[in-house]
Coordinates of C-alpha atoms in Angstrom, one line a residue:
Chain A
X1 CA 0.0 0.0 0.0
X2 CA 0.8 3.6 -0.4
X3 CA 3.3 5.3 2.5
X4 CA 3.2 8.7 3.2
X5 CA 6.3 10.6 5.4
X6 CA 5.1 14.4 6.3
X7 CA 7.8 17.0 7.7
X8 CA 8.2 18.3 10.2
X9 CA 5.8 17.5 12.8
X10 CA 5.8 20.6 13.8
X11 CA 6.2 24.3 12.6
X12 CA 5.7 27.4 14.6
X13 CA 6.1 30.9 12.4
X14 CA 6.3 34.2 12.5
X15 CA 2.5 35.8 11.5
X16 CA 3.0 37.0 8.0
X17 CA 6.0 34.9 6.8
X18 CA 6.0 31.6 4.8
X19 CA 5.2 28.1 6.2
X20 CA 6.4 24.8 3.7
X21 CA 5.4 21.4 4.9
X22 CA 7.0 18.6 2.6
X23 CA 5.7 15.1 1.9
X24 CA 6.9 11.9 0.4
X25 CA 5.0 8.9 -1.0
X26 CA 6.2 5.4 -2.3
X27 CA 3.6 4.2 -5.1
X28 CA 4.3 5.7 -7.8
X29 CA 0.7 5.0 -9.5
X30 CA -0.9 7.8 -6.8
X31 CA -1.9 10.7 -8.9
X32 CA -4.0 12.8 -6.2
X33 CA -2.6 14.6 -3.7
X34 CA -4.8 16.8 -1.5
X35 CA -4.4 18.8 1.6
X36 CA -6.3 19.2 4.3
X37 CA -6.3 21.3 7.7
X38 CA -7.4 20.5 11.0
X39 CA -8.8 22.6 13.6
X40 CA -9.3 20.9 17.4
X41 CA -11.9 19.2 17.4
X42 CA -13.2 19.5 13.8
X43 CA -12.8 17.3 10.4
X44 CA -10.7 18.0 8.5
X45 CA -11.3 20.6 5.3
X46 CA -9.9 20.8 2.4
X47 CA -7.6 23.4 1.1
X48 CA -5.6 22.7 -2.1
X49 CA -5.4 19.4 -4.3
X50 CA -3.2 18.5 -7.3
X51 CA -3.6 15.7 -9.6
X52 CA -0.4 14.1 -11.0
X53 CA -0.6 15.6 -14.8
X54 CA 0.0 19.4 -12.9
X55 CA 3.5 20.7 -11.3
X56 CA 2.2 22.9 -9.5
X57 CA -1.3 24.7 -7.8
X58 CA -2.0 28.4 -6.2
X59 CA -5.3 29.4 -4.2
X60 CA -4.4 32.7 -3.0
X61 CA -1.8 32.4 -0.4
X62 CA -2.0 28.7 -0.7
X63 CA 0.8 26.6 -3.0
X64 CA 1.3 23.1 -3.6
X65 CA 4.0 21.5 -6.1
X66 CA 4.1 18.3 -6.8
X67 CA 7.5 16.1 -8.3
X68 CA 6.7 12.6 -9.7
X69 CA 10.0 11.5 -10.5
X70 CA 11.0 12.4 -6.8
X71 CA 7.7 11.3 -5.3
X72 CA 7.4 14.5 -3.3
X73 CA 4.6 17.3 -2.6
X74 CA 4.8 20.5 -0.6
X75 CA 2.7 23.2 1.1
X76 CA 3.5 26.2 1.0
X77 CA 1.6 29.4 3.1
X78 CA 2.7 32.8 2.2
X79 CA 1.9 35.6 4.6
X80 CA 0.6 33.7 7.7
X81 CA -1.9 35.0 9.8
X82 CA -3.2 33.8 13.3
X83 CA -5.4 31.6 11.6
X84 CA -3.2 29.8 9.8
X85 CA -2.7 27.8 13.0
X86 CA -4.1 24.4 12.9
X87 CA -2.8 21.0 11.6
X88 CA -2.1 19.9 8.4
X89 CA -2.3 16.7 6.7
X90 CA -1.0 15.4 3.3
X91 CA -2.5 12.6 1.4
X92 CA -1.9 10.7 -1.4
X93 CA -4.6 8.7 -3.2
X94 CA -4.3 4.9 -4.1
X95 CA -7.5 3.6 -5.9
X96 CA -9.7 6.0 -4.4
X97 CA -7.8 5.8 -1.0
X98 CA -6.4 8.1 0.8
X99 CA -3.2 7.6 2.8
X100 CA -2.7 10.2 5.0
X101 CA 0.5 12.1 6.5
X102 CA 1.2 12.2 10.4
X103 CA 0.4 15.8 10.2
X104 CA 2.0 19.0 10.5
X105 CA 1.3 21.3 13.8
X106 CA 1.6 24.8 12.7
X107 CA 1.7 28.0 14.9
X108 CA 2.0 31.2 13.8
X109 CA 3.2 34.3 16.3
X110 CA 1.4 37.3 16.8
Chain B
X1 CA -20.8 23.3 -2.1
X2 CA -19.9 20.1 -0.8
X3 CA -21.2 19.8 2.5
X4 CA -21.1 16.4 5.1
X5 CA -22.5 16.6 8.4
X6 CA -22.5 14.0 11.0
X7 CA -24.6 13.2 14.0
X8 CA -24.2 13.1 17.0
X9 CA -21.3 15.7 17.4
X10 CA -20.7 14.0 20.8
X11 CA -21.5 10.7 22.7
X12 CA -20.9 9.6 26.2
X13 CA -22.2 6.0 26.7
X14 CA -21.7 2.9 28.9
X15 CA -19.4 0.1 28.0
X16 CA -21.5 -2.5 26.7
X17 CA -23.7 -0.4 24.8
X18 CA -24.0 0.1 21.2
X19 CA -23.7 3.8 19.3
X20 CA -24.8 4.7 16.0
X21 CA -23.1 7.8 14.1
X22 CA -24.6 9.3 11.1
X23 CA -23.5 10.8 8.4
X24 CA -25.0 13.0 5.4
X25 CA -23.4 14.4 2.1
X26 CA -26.2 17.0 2.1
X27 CA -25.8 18.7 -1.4
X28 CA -24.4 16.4 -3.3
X29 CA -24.5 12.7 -4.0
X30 CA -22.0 10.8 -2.5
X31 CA -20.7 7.1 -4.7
X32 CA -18.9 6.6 -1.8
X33 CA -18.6 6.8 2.1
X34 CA -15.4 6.5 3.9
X35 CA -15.1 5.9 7.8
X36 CA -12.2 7.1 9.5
X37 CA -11.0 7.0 13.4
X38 CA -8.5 9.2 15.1
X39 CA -7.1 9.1 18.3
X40 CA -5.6 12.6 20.1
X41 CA -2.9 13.9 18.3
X42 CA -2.8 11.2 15.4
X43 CA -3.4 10.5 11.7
X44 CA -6.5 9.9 10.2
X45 CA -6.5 5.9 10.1
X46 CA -9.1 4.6 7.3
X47 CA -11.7 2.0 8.9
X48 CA -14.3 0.8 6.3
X49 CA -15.0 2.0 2.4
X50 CA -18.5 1.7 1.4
X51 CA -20.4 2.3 -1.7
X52 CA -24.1 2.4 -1.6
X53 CA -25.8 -0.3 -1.6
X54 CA -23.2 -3.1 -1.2
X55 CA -21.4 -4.2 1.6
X56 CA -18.9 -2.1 3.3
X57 CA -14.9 -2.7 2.5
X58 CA -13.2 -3.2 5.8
X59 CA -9.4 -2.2 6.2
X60 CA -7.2 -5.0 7.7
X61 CA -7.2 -5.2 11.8
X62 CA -10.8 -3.6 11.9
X63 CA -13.7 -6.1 13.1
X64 CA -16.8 -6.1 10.6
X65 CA -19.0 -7.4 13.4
X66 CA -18.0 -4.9 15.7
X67 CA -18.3 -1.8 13.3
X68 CA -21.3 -2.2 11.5
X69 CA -21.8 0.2 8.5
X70 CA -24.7 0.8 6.3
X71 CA -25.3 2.9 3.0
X72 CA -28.7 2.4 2.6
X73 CA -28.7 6.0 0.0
X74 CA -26.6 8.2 -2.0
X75 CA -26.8 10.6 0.9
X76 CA -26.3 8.3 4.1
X77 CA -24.3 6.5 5.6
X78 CA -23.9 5.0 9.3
X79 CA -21.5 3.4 11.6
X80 CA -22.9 1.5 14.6
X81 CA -20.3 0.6 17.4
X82 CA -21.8 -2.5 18.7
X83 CA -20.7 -3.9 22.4
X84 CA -18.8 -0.6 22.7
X85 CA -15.5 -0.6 25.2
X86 CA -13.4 2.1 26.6
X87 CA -10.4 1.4 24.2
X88 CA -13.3 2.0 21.2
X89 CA -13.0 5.7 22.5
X90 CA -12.1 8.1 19.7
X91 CA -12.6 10.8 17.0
X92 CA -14.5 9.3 14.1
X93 CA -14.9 10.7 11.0
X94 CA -16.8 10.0 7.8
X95 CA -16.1 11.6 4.6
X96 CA -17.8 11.4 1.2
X97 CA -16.9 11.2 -2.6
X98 CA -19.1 12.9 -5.2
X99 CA -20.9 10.7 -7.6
X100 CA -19.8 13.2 -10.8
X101 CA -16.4 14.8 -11.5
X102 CA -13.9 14.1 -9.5
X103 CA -15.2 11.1 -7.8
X104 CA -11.4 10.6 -5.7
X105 CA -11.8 14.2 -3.9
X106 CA -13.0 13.2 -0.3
X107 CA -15.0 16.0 1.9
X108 CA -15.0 15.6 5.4
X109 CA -17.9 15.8 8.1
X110 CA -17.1 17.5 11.3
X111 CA -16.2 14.1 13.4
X112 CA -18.2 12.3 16.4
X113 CA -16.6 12.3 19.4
X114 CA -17.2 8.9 21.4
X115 CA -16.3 8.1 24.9
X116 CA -17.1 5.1 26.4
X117 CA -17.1 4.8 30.3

C-alpha cells in the first residue's frame, strides 16, 4: 500500500511569513494529492489538491508543487496569519484511498 | 458546495452499549462513504470503504461485526459501534466522494466524538 512521510511534525512561524510542509510517498501510481487542515476538534477541510498531470497549484496564499519522479509534494503558506494555525495533513490517493500524512502542527506568532 | 455533516457531534455512553453515528453528504450525491477513526494527536486511520448499496470494505485489523456500516442511499451513511468498550473511544470521521467529476476528492464531516465509560 501507499506510504506517506510528512515534515516536520511541527512548525511554529512568524505571523506574516511563509510556512512549507514537505511530503513523500512510495507508489508511484498515486496521482491525487490533497491537503487538508485541521482545527481541534473538527474534520478535516480541504484546502488545495493537485492531480499528478500538474507541477504545480495556487489558491491565493495557498501553494502546492508536486514532483513525480521524486515522489514528493509540498505546502507552501505565504503571509501567515493567526489563523493559519491548525494541523495539516498530506494525502496521497491509491485507488480511491487516501493515505494520510502524520500531520503538521503549525503556529504562527502574533 | 460540498457539505457532510454528522450526527451526534458527541456521545458519552456505557461500556456494553451500542452507538450509532450518522453521516450526510447533504448537497451532493456521494458514490462513496469513507469511515475514519483518530485518536488525540494522530493520523486519520481509514476504517471501512462503502459504496451504496453493497457491503462495506473493511481495512485490515478492523472487526466487521463490531463496526457495522450501512449505506442504505446516496446521501447516508452509518456506523454503529456494537458492544462498545473504553479502548473504542475516539474521534471518528466520515467523509464522502461525489458521484460526478472528480469522484477521488474526499469532503470531510465535522467528526463524532465517542467516549465510552
Amino acid at each position: 500500500g501507499e506510504n506517506v512521510e510528512q515534515h516536520p511534525s511541527t512548525l511554529s512561524v512568524q505571523e506574516g511569513d511563509s510556512a512549507v510542509i514537505k511530503c513523500t510517498y512510495s507508489d508511484s501510481a498515486s496521482n491525487y494529492f490533497p491537503w487538508y487542515k485541521q482545527e481541534l476538534g473538527k474534520g478535516p477541510q480541504l484546502i488545495i489538491d493537485i492531480r499528478s498531470n500538474v507541477g504545480e497549484k495556487k489558491d491565493q496564499r495557498i501553494a502546492v508543487t508536486l514532483n513525480k519522479t521524486a515522489k514528493h509534494f509540498s505546502l507552501h503558506i505565504t503571509e501567515t496569519q493567526p489563523e493559519d494555525s491548525a494541523v495539516y495533513f498530506c494525502a496521497a490517493t491509491f485507488i480511491h484511498k487516501l493515505s494520510f500524512g502524520a500531520g503538521t502542527t503549525v503556529t504562527v506568532r502574533a | 458546495g460540498a457539505v457532510v455533516s454528522q450526527h451526534p457531534s458527541r456521545v458519552i455512553c456505557k461500556s456494553g452499549t451500542s452507538v450509532k453515528i450518522e453521516c450526510r453528504s447533504l448537497d451532493f450525491q456521494a458514490t462513496t462513504m469513507f469511515w475514519y477513526r483518530q485518536f488525540p494527536k494522530q493520523s486519520l486511520m481509514l476504517m471501512a470503504t462503502s459504496n451504496e448499496g453493497s457491503k462495506a470494505t473493511y481495512e485490515q485489523g478492523v472487526e466487521k461485526d463490531k463496526f457495522l456500516i450501512n449505506h442504505a442511499s446516496l446521501t447516508l451513511s452509518t456506523l454503529t459501534v456494537t458492544s462498545a468498550h473504553p479502548e473504542d473511544s475516539s474521534f471518528y470521521i466520515c467523509s464522502a466522494s461525489a458521484l460526478a467529476g472528480k469522484s477521488d476528492t474526499q469532503y470531510f464531516g465535522p467528526g463524532t466524538r465517542l467516549t465510552v465509560l
